Short mmCIF file of C-alpha atoms in Angstrom, two decimals:
data_model
loop_
_atom_site.label_atom_id
_atom_site.label_comp_id
_atom_site.label_asym_id
_atom_site.label_seq_id
_atom_site.Cartn_x
_atom_site.Cartn_y
_atom_site.Cartn_z
CA MET C 1334 33.54 28.07 -16.66
CA ALA C 1335 32.35 26.01 -13.74
CA GLN C 1336 31.53 22.40 -14.25
CA GLU C 1337 29.59 19.86 -12.29
CA ASN C 1338 29.90 16.10 -12.29
CA VAL C 1339 26.50 14.47 -11.90
CA GLU C 1340 26.67 11.11 -10.14
CA PHE C 1341 24.20 8.24 -9.92
CA PRO C 1342 22.33 8.30 -6.60
CA ILE C 1343 21.24 4.67 -6.84
CA THR C 1344 22.34 1.38 -8.41
CA GLY C 1345 20.42 0.28 -11.48
CA LYS C 1346 20.27 -0.34 -15.21
CA ILE C 1347 20.16 2.42 -17.82
CA THR C 1348 17.03 2.19 -19.95
CA SER C 1349 17.60 5.27 -22.11
CA VAL C 1350 20.10 8.08 -22.55
CA ASN C 1351 18.30 11.30 -23.38
CA VAL C 1352 21.13 13.79 -24.07
CA LYS C 1353 24.46 13.65 -25.86
CA SER C 1354 27.74 15.51 -25.50
CA GLY C 1355 27.40 19.12 -26.66
CA ASP C 1356 23.65 19.38 -25.85
CA ALA C 1357 22.38 22.38 -23.94
CA VAL C 1358 20.29 21.39 -20.94
CA LYS C 1359 18.08 23.29 -18.52
CA GLU C 1360 17.86 22.60 -14.81
CA GLY C 1361 15.45 19.70 -14.34
CA ASP C 1362 15.90 18.21 -17.83
CA VAL C 1363 16.10 14.43 -17.99
CA LEU C 1364 19.65 13.20 -18.62
CA CYS C 1365 18.84 9.51 -18.63
CA LEU C 1366 16.36 6.96 -17.28
CA LEU C 1367 17.49 4.37 -14.78
CA GLU C 1368 15.61 1.22 -13.89
CA SER C 1369 15.98 0.47 -10.21
CA MET C 1370 13.76 -1.29 -7.66
CA LYS C 1371 11.45 -2.27 -10.54
CA MET C 1372 10.78 1.41 -11.32
CA GLU C 1373 11.99 3.73 -14.02
CA ASN C 1374 13.68 6.74 -12.44
CA PRO C 1375 14.70 9.88 -14.33
CA ILE C 1376 18.11 11.37 -13.53
CA LEU C 1377 17.79 15.15 -13.86
CA ALA C 1378 20.23 17.94 -14.69
CA PRO C 1379 20.99 19.85 -11.46
CA VAL C 1380 22.03 23.01 -13.35
CA SER C 1381 21.44 24.67 -16.71
CA GLY C 1382 24.45 24.42 -19.03
CA THR C 1383 26.14 22.33 -21.70
CA VAL C 1384 26.76 18.60 -21.45
CA THR C 1385 30.48 18.08 -22.05
CA LYS C 1386 30.75 14.43 -21.21
CA ILE C 1387 28.22 11.61 -21.14
CA GLU C 1388 29.38 8.06 -21.73
CA LEU C 1389 26.41 5.82 -21.11
CA SER C 1390 24.48 3.32 -23.17
CA ALA C 1391 21.12 1.67 -22.67
CA GLY C 1392 21.38 -1.65 -20.83
CA GLN C 1393 24.49 -0.61 -18.89
CA VAL C 1394 24.51 -1.39 -15.16
CA VAL C 1395 25.68 1.47 -12.95
CA GLU C 1396 26.62 1.81 -9.29
CA VAL C 1397 26.06 4.63 -6.79
CA GLY C 1398 28.67 7.33 -7.44
CA ASP C 1399 29.30 6.45 -11.11
CA LEU C 1400 29.41 9.46 -13.44
CA VAL C 1401 26.20 10.32 -15.26
CA ALA C 1402 27.46 13.39 -17.08
CA THR C 1403 29.61 16.47 -16.77
CA ILE C 1404 27.79 19.76 -17.26
CA GLU C 1405 29.56 23.09 -17.87
CA TYR C 1406 27.76 26.22 -16.88
CA MET Y 350 -42.42 -22.61 -18.48
CA SER Y 351 -40.50 -23.27 -15.29
CA GLY Y 352 -37.27 -23.20 -17.32
CA PHE Y 353 -37.97 -19.58 -18.25
CA PHE Y 354 -38.54 -18.53 -14.66
CA GLU Y 355 -35.27 -20.17 -13.71
CA THR Y 356 -33.26 -17.65 -15.76
CA GLY Y 357 -31.78 -14.70 -13.98
CA PHE Y 358 -33.56 -11.90 -15.88
CA LEU Y 359 -36.72 -11.78 -13.81
CA ASN Y 360 -34.69 -11.87 -10.62
CA LEU Y 361 -32.55 -8.87 -11.46
CA THR Y 362 -33.12 -6.04 -9.01
CA TRP Y 363 -32.15 -2.37 -9.26
CA GLY Y 364 -29.54 -3.01 -6.62
CA SER Y 365 -27.91 -5.81 -8.54
CA VAL Y 366 -27.88 -3.68 -11.70
CA VAL Y 367 -26.09 -0.92 -9.79
CA MET Y 368 -23.58 -3.46 -8.49
CA LEU Y 369 -23.03 -4.83 -12.01
CA ILE Y 370 -22.16 -1.29 -13.07
CA ILE Y 371 -19.79 -0.86 -10.11
CA GLY Y 372 -18.13 -4.16 -11.05
CA GLY Y 373 -17.77 -2.89 -14.60
CA VAL Y 374 -16.23 0.38 -13.40
CA LEU Y 375 -13.66 -1.50 -11.29
CA LEU Y 376 -12.80 -3.69 -14.29
CA TYR Y 377 -12.38 -0.55 -16.39
CA LEU Y 378 -10.15 1.11 -13.77
CA GLY Y 379 -8.05 -2.03 -13.46
CA ILE Y 380 -7.73 -2.86 -17.16
CA ALA Y 381 -7.84 0.50 -18.95
CA LYS Y 382 -6.36 2.73 -16.24
CA LYS Y 383 -4.03 0.03 -14.81
CA MET Y 384 -5.07 0.95 -11.25
CA GLU Y 385 -4.08 -1.96 -8.96
CA PRO Y 386 -5.13 -4.40 -11.72
CA LEU Y 387 -4.04 -7.48 -9.77
CA LEU Y 388 -6.77 -6.73 -7.24
CA LEU Y 389 -9.37 -4.64 -9.03
CA VAL Y 390 -9.77 -7.15 -11.87
CA PRO Y 391 -10.59 -10.12 -9.59
CA ILE Y 392 -12.73 -7.89 -7.33
CA GLY Y 393 -14.58 -6.34 -10.27
CA PHE Y 394 -15.30 -9.68 -11.89
CA GLY Y 395 -16.30 -11.18 -8.55
CA ILE Y 396 -18.86 -8.38 -8.10
CA ILE Y 397 -20.32 -9.11 -11.52
CA LEU Y 398 -20.54 -12.86 -10.86
CA VAL Y 399 -22.20 -12.55 -7.47
CA ASN Y 400 -24.78 -10.00 -8.60
CA LEU Y 401 -26.09 -12.17 -11.41
CA PRO Y 402 -29.13 -13.73 -9.71
CA LEU Y 403 -29.38 -17.40 -8.72
CA GLY Y 404 -25.71 -18.13 -9.41
CA GLY Y 405 -25.22 -19.42 -5.91
CA LEU Y 406 -21.49 -18.61 -5.65
CA MET Y 407 -21.89 -17.16 -2.16
CA THR Y 408 -24.72 -19.35 -0.93
CA THR Y 409 -24.79 -19.87 2.81
CA ILE Y 410 -27.21 -21.91 4.85
CA VAL Y 411 -28.46 -20.49 8.13
CA GLN Y 412 -30.67 -22.79 10.20
CA GLY Y 413 -31.75 -24.75 7.13
CA GLU Y 414 -32.61 -21.63 5.14
CA VAL Y 415 -30.65 -20.96 1.93
CA HIS Y 416 -29.32 -17.42 1.42
CA GLU Y 417 -27.91 -16.15 -1.90
CA ALA Y 418 -25.72 -13.57 -0.18
CA TYR Y 419 -23.00 -14.46 2.29
CA MET Y 420 -24.26 -14.69 5.85
CA VAL Y 421 -21.62 -14.37 8.51
CA GLY Y 422 -21.89 -17.39 10.77
CA GLY Y 423 -23.89 -19.48 8.31
CA GLU Y 424 -22.70 -22.69 6.72
CA PRO Y 425 -21.06 -21.97 3.36
CA ALA Y 426 -22.47 -23.92 0.42
CA GLY Y 427 -21.19 -22.14 -2.70
CA LEU Y 428 -17.89 -22.11 -4.60
CA ILE Y 429 -16.66 -18.78 -3.27
CA SER Y 430 -18.52 -18.75 0.05
CA ARG Y 431 -16.53 -21.83 1.08
CA ILE Y 432 -13.26 -20.11 0.24
CA PHE Y 433 -14.51 -16.98 1.96
CA ALA Y 434 -15.44 -18.87 5.11
CA TYR Y 435 -12.29 -20.96 5.43
CA GLY Y 436 -9.86 -18.50 3.84
CA LEU Y 437 -11.01 -15.14 5.11
CA THR Y 438 -13.25 -15.78 8.10
CA TRP Y 439 -10.66 -18.19 9.42
CA GLU Y 440 -8.08 -15.45 8.77
CA ILE Y 441 -5.75 -17.55 6.67
CA ILE Y 442 -5.44 -15.65 3.39
CA PRO Y 443 -4.52 -12.11 4.62
CA CYS Y 444 -1.87 -13.50 6.97
CA PHE Y 445 -0.25 -15.65 4.31
CA ILE Y 446 -0.25 -12.71 1.92
CA PHE Y 447 1.90 -11.03 4.56
CA LEU Y 448 4.28 -13.98 4.28
CA GLY Y 449 4.66 -13.17 0.58
CA LEU Y 450 5.04 -9.45 1.29
CA GLY Y 451 7.79 -10.23 3.78
CA ALA Y 452 9.61 -12.27 1.15
CA LEU Y 453 9.34 -9.28 -1.22
CA THR Y 454 10.49 -6.63 1.24
CA ASP Y 455 14.04 -5.34 1.60
CA PHE Y 456 14.36 -3.88 5.09
CA GLY Y 457 17.77 -2.45 4.16
CA PRO Y 458 16.70 1.24 3.98
CA LEU Y 459 14.95 0.94 7.34
CA ILE Y 460 17.88 -0.79 9.06
CA ALA Y 461 20.31 1.72 7.54
CA ASN Y 462 18.35 4.63 9.02
CA PRO Y 463 16.33 3.40 12.02
CA LYS Y 464 15.13 6.96 12.72
CA THR Y 465 12.64 6.41 9.92
CA PHE Y 466 10.90 3.84 12.12
CA ILE Y 467 9.44 6.79 14.03
CA LEU Y 468 7.94 8.19 10.82
CA GLY Y 469 6.30 4.86 10.00
CA ALA Y 470 4.76 4.90 13.46
CA GLY Y 471 3.81 8.59 13.19
CA ALA Y 472 1.62 8.07 10.17
CA GLN Y 473 -0.48 5.67 12.24
CA PHE Y 474 -1.83 8.66 14.17
CA GLY Y 475 -4.00 9.20 11.10
CA VAL Y 476 -5.52 5.79 11.73
CA TYR Y 477 -6.55 6.82 15.23
CA PHE Y 478 -7.74 10.23 14.06
CA ALA Y 479 -10.11 8.65 11.52
CA PHE Y 480 -11.14 6.11 14.15
CA PHE Y 481 -12.28 8.88 16.51
CA ILE Y 482 -14.09 10.77 13.74
CA ALA Y 483 -15.91 7.58 12.71
CA LEU Y 484 -16.81 6.92 16.31
CA LEU Y 485 -18.18 10.46 16.74
CA LEU Y 486 -20.22 10.25 13.54
CA GLY Y 487 -21.58 6.89 14.61
CA ALA Y 488 -22.62 8.36 17.94
CA ALA Y 489 -24.19 11.42 16.26
CA PHE Y 490 -26.25 9.45 13.73
CA PRO Y 491 -26.93 6.09 15.38
CA ASP Y 492 -30.07 5.40 13.34
CA ILE Y 493 -28.49 5.87 9.91
CA LEU Y 494 -24.89 4.74 10.23
CA HIS Y 495 -24.70 1.90 12.77
CA ILE Y 496 -21.03 2.60 13.44
CA GLY Y 497 -19.86 1.38 16.81
CA ILE Y 498 -16.36 1.09 18.18
CA LYS Y 499 -15.57 -2.05 16.14
CA GLU Y 500 -16.74 -0.54 12.87
CA ALA Y 501 -14.76 2.62 13.66
CA CYS Y 502 -11.59 0.52 14.10
CA SER Y 503 -11.93 -1.04 10.68
CA ILE Y 504 -12.60 2.36 9.07
CA GLY Y 505 -9.59 3.91 10.79
CA ILE Y 506 -7.22 1.17 9.69
CA ILE Y 507 -7.89 2.10 6.04
CA GLY Y 508 -5.59 5.07 6.72
CA GLY Y 509 -2.72 2.64 7.15
CA ALA Y 510 -3.00 1.95 3.42
CA ASP Y 511 -2.55 -1.75 3.87
CA GLY Y 512 -5.03 -4.08 2.16
CA PRO Y 513 -4.39 -7.40 3.93
CA THR Y 514 -4.26 -5.72 7.36
CA THR Y 515 -7.52 -3.89 6.67
CA ILE Y 516 -9.23 -7.11 5.61
CA TYR Y 517 -7.81 -9.03 8.55
CA LEU Y 518 -8.98 -6.50 11.12
CA THR Y 519 -12.38 -5.89 9.52
CA ASN Y 520 -13.06 -9.59 9.39
CA ARG Y 521 -12.33 -9.87 13.10
CA LEU Y 522 -14.28 -6.81 14.22
CA ALA Y 523 -16.91 -5.83 11.66
CA PRO Y 524 -17.23 -8.61 9.06
CA HIS Y 525 -20.28 -6.98 7.44
CA PHE Y 526 -18.01 -4.09 6.38
CA ILE Y 527 -15.43 -6.23 4.63
CA GLY Y 528 -16.47 -5.41 1.06
CA ALA Y 529 -16.57 -1.67 1.58
CA THR Y 530 -13.34 -1.37 3.59
CA ALA Y 531 -11.39 -3.68 1.27
CA VAL Y 532 -12.45 -1.84 -1.85
CA ALA Y 533 -11.85 1.53 -0.18
CA ALA Y 534 -8.37 0.47 0.98
CA TYR Y 535 -7.30 -0.84 -2.41
CA THR Y 536 -8.85 2.03 -4.35
CA TYR Y 537 -7.16 4.64 -2.19
CA MET Y 538 -3.84 2.79 -2.41
CA ALA Y 539 -4.11 3.11 -6.16
CA LEU Y 540 -5.00 6.78 -5.71
CA VAL Y 541 -1.93 7.56 -3.56
CA PRO Y 542 -0.38 9.68 -6.35
CA ILE Y 543 -3.55 11.81 -6.36
CA ILE Y 544 -4.38 11.99 -2.63
CA GLN Y 545 -0.90 12.59 -1.19
CA PRO Y 546 0.62 15.49 -3.18
CA PRO Y 547 -1.96 18.15 -2.20
CA VAL Y 548 -1.71 17.16 1.48
CA ILE Y 549 2.09 17.28 1.35
CA LYS Y 550 2.09 20.64 -0.44
CA LEU Y 551 -0.31 22.10 2.08
CA LEU Y 552 2.02 21.24 4.95
CA THR Y 553 5.44 22.04 3.47
CA THR Y 554 7.14 25.02 1.88
CA LYS Y 555 9.06 24.74 -1.38
CA GLN Y 556 12.30 25.16 0.62
CA GLU Y 557 11.38 22.23 2.83
CA ARG Y 558 10.54 20.04 -0.15
CA ALA Y 559 13.89 20.96 -1.67
CA ILE Y 560 15.91 19.84 1.37
CA TYR Y 561 18.71 17.72 0.00
CA MET Y 562 19.50 14.32 1.43
CA LYS Y 563 22.74 12.54 0.57
CA PRO Y 564 22.01 9.59 -1.71
CA GLN Y 565 24.20 6.96 -0.09
CA LEU Y 566 22.59 5.08 2.78
CA ARG Y 567 24.83 2.92 4.94
CA ALA Y 568 25.42 -0.50 3.38
CA VAL Y 569 23.60 -3.00 5.60
CA PRO Y 570 25.55 -6.22 6.29
CA LYS Y 571 23.80 -9.55 5.76
CA ARG Y 572 24.00 -10.45 9.45
CA GLU Y 573 21.87 -7.41 10.40
CA LYS Y 574 19.31 -8.30 7.75
CA ILE Y 575 19.00 -11.82 9.18
CA PHE Y 576 18.72 -10.66 12.78
CA PHE Y 577 16.19 -7.92 11.96
CA PRO Y 578 13.08 -10.07 11.29
CA VAL Y 579 13.76 -12.30 14.28
CA VAL Y 580 14.47 -9.53 16.77
CA THR Y 581 11.62 -7.32 15.47
CA SER Y 582 9.11 -10.18 15.74
CA VAL Y 583 10.11 -10.86 19.33
CA ILE Y 584 9.90 -7.20 20.36
CA ILE Y 585 6.65 -6.30 18.56
CA ILE Y 586 4.79 -9.47 19.50
CA LEU Y 587 5.82 -9.08 23.13
CA LEU Y 588 4.57 -5.48 23.02
CA VAL Y 589 1.39 -6.11 21.01
CA PRO Y 590 0.59 -9.83 21.20
CA LYS Y 591 -2.45 -9.63 18.92
CA SER Y 592 -0.26 -8.53 16.03
CA ALA Y 593 1.39 -11.98 16.03
CA PRO Y 594 -0.40 -13.46 12.98
CA LEU Y 595 0.41 -10.52 10.69
CA ILE Y 596 3.83 -9.52 12.02
CA GLY Y 597 4.87 -13.14 12.53
CA MET Y 598 4.10 -14.11 8.93
CA PHE Y 599 5.59 -10.88 7.56
CA MET Y 600 8.87 -11.38 9.38
CA PHE Y 601 8.98 -15.12 8.63
CA GLY Y 602 8.66 -14.34 4.91
CA ASN Y 603 11.47 -11.82 5.26
CA LEU Y 604 13.70 -14.31 7.08
CA LEU Y 605 13.18 -16.77 4.19
CA ARG Y 606 14.39 -14.03 1.87
CA GLU Y 607 17.39 -12.85 3.84
CA CYS Y 608 18.82 -15.98 5.47
CA GLY Y 609 20.35 -17.09 2.20
CA VAL Y 610 19.61 -20.81 2.49
CA THR Y 611 15.87 -20.87 1.69
CA ASP Y 612 15.80 -19.08 -1.65
CA ARG Y 613 13.41 -21.67 -3.10
CA LEU Y 614 10.89 -21.05 -0.32
CA ALA Y 615 11.29 -17.28 -0.55
CA ASP Y 616 10.75 -17.43 -4.30
CA THR Y 617 7.54 -19.44 -3.92
CA ALA Y 618 6.25 -17.22 -1.11
CA ALA Y 619 6.93 -14.02 -3.06
CA ASN Y 620 5.57 -15.21 -6.41
CA ALA Y 621 3.49 -18.35 -6.97
CA PHE Y 622 2.02 -18.59 -3.47
CA MET Y 623 1.21 -14.90 -3.25
CA ASN Y 624 -0.38 -14.91 -6.73
CA ILE Y 625 -2.67 -17.81 -5.77
CA LEU Y 626 -3.72 -16.01 -2.59
CA THR Y 627 -4.26 -12.75 -4.47
CA ILE Y 628 -6.66 -14.49 -6.88
CA LEU Y 629 -8.61 -16.02 -4.00
CA LEU Y 630 -8.65 -12.81 -1.95
CA GLY Y 631 -9.79 -10.64 -4.87
CA LEU Y 632 -12.58 -13.03 -5.85
CA CYS Y 633 -13.73 -13.39 -2.23
CA VAL Y 634 -13.91 -9.64 -1.64
CA GLY Y 635 -15.68 -9.07 -4.96
CA CYS Y 636 -18.18 -11.85 -4.35
CA PHE Y 637 -18.94 -10.45 -0.90
CA MET Y 638 -20.21 -7.29 -2.53
CA SER Y 639 -23.74 -8.28 -3.45
CA ALA Y 640 -26.32 -5.51 -3.60
CA GLU Y 641 -27.85 -6.37 -0.24
CA THR Y 642 -24.57 -6.33 1.66
CA PHE Y 643 -22.91 -3.37 -0.09
CA LEU Y 644 -25.57 -0.80 -1.06
CA LYS Y 645 -25.99 0.88 2.32
CA ALA Y 646 -25.26 4.28 3.81
CA GLU Y 647 -22.39 2.72 5.78
CA SER Y 648 -20.49 1.82 2.62
CA LEU Y 649 -20.57 5.41 1.46
CA ILE Y 650 -19.36 6.64 4.83
CA VAL Y 651 -16.56 4.04 4.77
CA PHE Y 652 -15.37 5.56 1.50
CA VAL Y 653 -15.55 9.13 2.76
CA LEU Y 654 -13.87 8.41 6.09
CA GLY Y 655 -11.34 6.12 4.40
CA ALA Y 656 -10.17 9.07 2.31
CA LEU Y 657 -9.98 11.17 5.48
CA ALA Y 658 -7.96 8.44 7.20
CA PHE Y 659 -5.57 8.33 4.27
CA ALA Y 660 -5.10 12.08 4.10
CA SER Y 661 -4.62 12.44 7.84
CA SER Y 662 -2.03 9.62 7.96
CA THR Y 663 -0.10 11.47 5.28
CA ALA Y 664 -0.41 14.72 7.22
CA PHE Y 665 0.70 13.22 10.54
CA GLY Y 666 3.74 11.65 8.86
CA VAL Y 667 4.82 14.97 7.37
CA VAL Y 668 4.22 16.92 10.58
CA LEU Y 669 6.21 14.39 12.60
CA ALA Y 670 9.11 14.63 10.13
CA LYS Y 671 9.07 18.41 10.53
CA LEU Y 672 9.06 17.97 14.28
CA MET Y 673 12.07 15.66 14.05
CA ASN Y 674 13.90 18.36 12.11
CA VAL Y 675 13.45 20.77 15.01
CA PHE Y 676 15.41 18.43 17.25
CA SER Y 677 18.02 16.94 14.93
CA LYS Y 678 21.14 18.46 13.41
CA GLU Y 679 21.01 16.64 10.10
CA LYS Y 680 17.79 17.79 8.45
CA ILE Y 681 15.55 15.28 6.72
CA ASN Y 682 13.24 16.16 3.89
CA PRO Y 683 9.84 16.26 5.65
CA MET Y 684 8.12 14.69 2.67
CA ILE Y 685 9.56 11.28 3.55
CA GLY Y 686 7.17 11.30 6.51
CA ALA Y 687 4.30 10.99 4.03
CA ALA Y 688 5.74 7.63 2.99
CA GLY Y 689 4.87 6.36 6.48
CA VAL Y 690 1.54 5.17 5.10
CA SER Y 691 2.33 1.67 4.02
CA ALA Y 692 1.37 1.77 0.35
CA VAL Y 693 4.69 0.25 -0.76
CA PRO Y 694 6.24 1.50 -2.97
CA MET Y 695 3.66 3.99 -4.30
CA SER Y 696 4.02 6.61 -1.59
CA ALA Y 697 7.83 6.39 -1.72
CA ARG Y 698 7.56 7.09 -5.45
CA VAL Y 699 5.31 10.08 -4.84
CA VAL Y 700 7.92 11.50 -2.45
CA GLN Y 701 10.72 10.77 -4.92
CA ARG Y 702 8.91 12.58 -7.74
CA MET Y 703 7.96 15.61 -5.65
CA GLY Y 704 11.50 15.78 -4.26
CA GLN Y 705 12.95 15.91 -7.75
CA GLN Y 706 10.46 18.56 -8.79
CA ALA Y 707 11.48 20.80 -5.89
CA ASN Y 708 15.19 20.15 -6.33
CA PRO Y 709 16.56 18.21 -9.31
CA ARG Y 710 19.53 17.10 -7.19
CA ASN Y 711 17.26 15.24 -4.83
CA PHE Y 712 16.78 11.50 -5.04
CA LEU Y 713 14.66 10.54 -2.06
CA LEU Y 714 13.48 7.09 -3.16
CA MET Y 715 15.68 5.07 -0.80
CA HIS Y 716 15.17 7.54 2.06
CA ALA Y 717 11.40 7.25 1.62
CA MET Y 718 11.50 3.44 1.51
CA GLY Y 719 12.51 3.41 5.21
CA PRO Y 720 9.32 5.02 6.55
CA ASN Y 721 7.34 3.21 3.85
CA ILE Y 722 8.37 -0.23 5.11
CA ALA Y 723 8.12 0.91 8.72
CA GLY Y 724 4.54 1.92 7.85
CA VAL Y 725 3.65 -1.70 7.02
CA ILE Y 726 4.94 -2.80 10.41
CA GLY Y 727 3.20 0.18 12.02
CA THR Y 728 -0.20 -0.58 10.48
CA ALA Y 729 -0.06 -4.26 11.40
CA THR Y 730 0.85 -3.22 14.93
CA ALA Y 731 -1.99 -0.69 15.03
CA ALA Y 732 -4.35 -3.48 13.97
CA GLY Y 733 -3.00 -5.56 16.85
CA ILE Y 734 -3.64 -2.70 19.26
CA PHE Y 735 -7.24 -2.37 18.04
CA LEU Y 736 -7.74 -6.11 18.47
CA GLY Y 737 -6.29 -6.02 21.95
CA MET Y 738 -8.59 -3.10 22.74
CA VAL Y 739 -11.94 -4.38 21.44
CA GLY Y 740 -11.38 -7.80 19.78
#
């Protein structure tokens, strides 16, 4: 099975984590919300598949390139 | 019974009732719909205050005669008319708001990708497009519209989506239009998420909207951020001298922010100072909108052409971005051209959202901030060009 590592495109603070490991996601589903530049930005699933790894918690500060989640498809 | 006749009831006119309703609608949009509340609430309440008869907030005296409504050139004698005269007519408030905006603006995305400067300039073509349409309409219906070249300038500038610039220019060229153009500019800025998407969709294919742009912009060193406001001021003001008050204050505010040794000043400029000016500006614009100055055919045409100016700025930005793609190897997502109107950060957000819809991998926010900020500089420069032309 192929897998894709989703990375943060922008620095910011996590406001909510919307999926957990083992969840099935569709392309375009919201993985988490990130507050950046005084806006809340959704981070979306680029492919449909199963989330195999997501280690985030609300309030965490993330940098560009940090791992959002790993999705197997 | 003279006390009874001194109440406002008998002096209410149909016009003032209509304006009271408009004031109420703006309050509703600001409070309930959260549309630009920091401006629509003061403007809405100002409209209500000034349209209650005999209040005297905007009293001006012209050759010994007392006028309830603001008379350009008269001597101000009311609470708000004094602020209007010395704050707006003397062009102090809009320029100092630019100081605050400068202190709030991070030019990083623009410096990281200077190509986006072109997009910010490109959107200004919409300003000139609306200017010519307004001019033509004015020439076609001279008896109804009374739109000459100066009025056309202040209608066109609405397309730049920049409130303080619009007010600054209108005050210089067509002060009797200030209520209509200010309200049009701020209303359309709030309506960016509604006006822009259909225009963008019309001009792009799904494939174009899905064009992926790498998230990481070049990290901009502090030294570049300090040099940028200084060098840009020198270049732009040498090119377009009349833009000096707006561009000068904008870049000075930004220097306070970036130089690293004036954080206290930058903080005041971006917060307390700007909030004070916003209160004064909102009240002044609202109080200018009495029935006799606002309820005219021209106001309606300002709103219609303002929307046209806005839509055409968006369109020119997108078309220019597509044109740039023809000539460059690394393709840009043409939607970021739409962010060349200067409604910061609303139009960048629109582009970000539409980019994600077309391709969930896309994250265009920072890419769109470049043209967005360039748009502010572009609109202020366009205002300077208009002033140099007819001011």
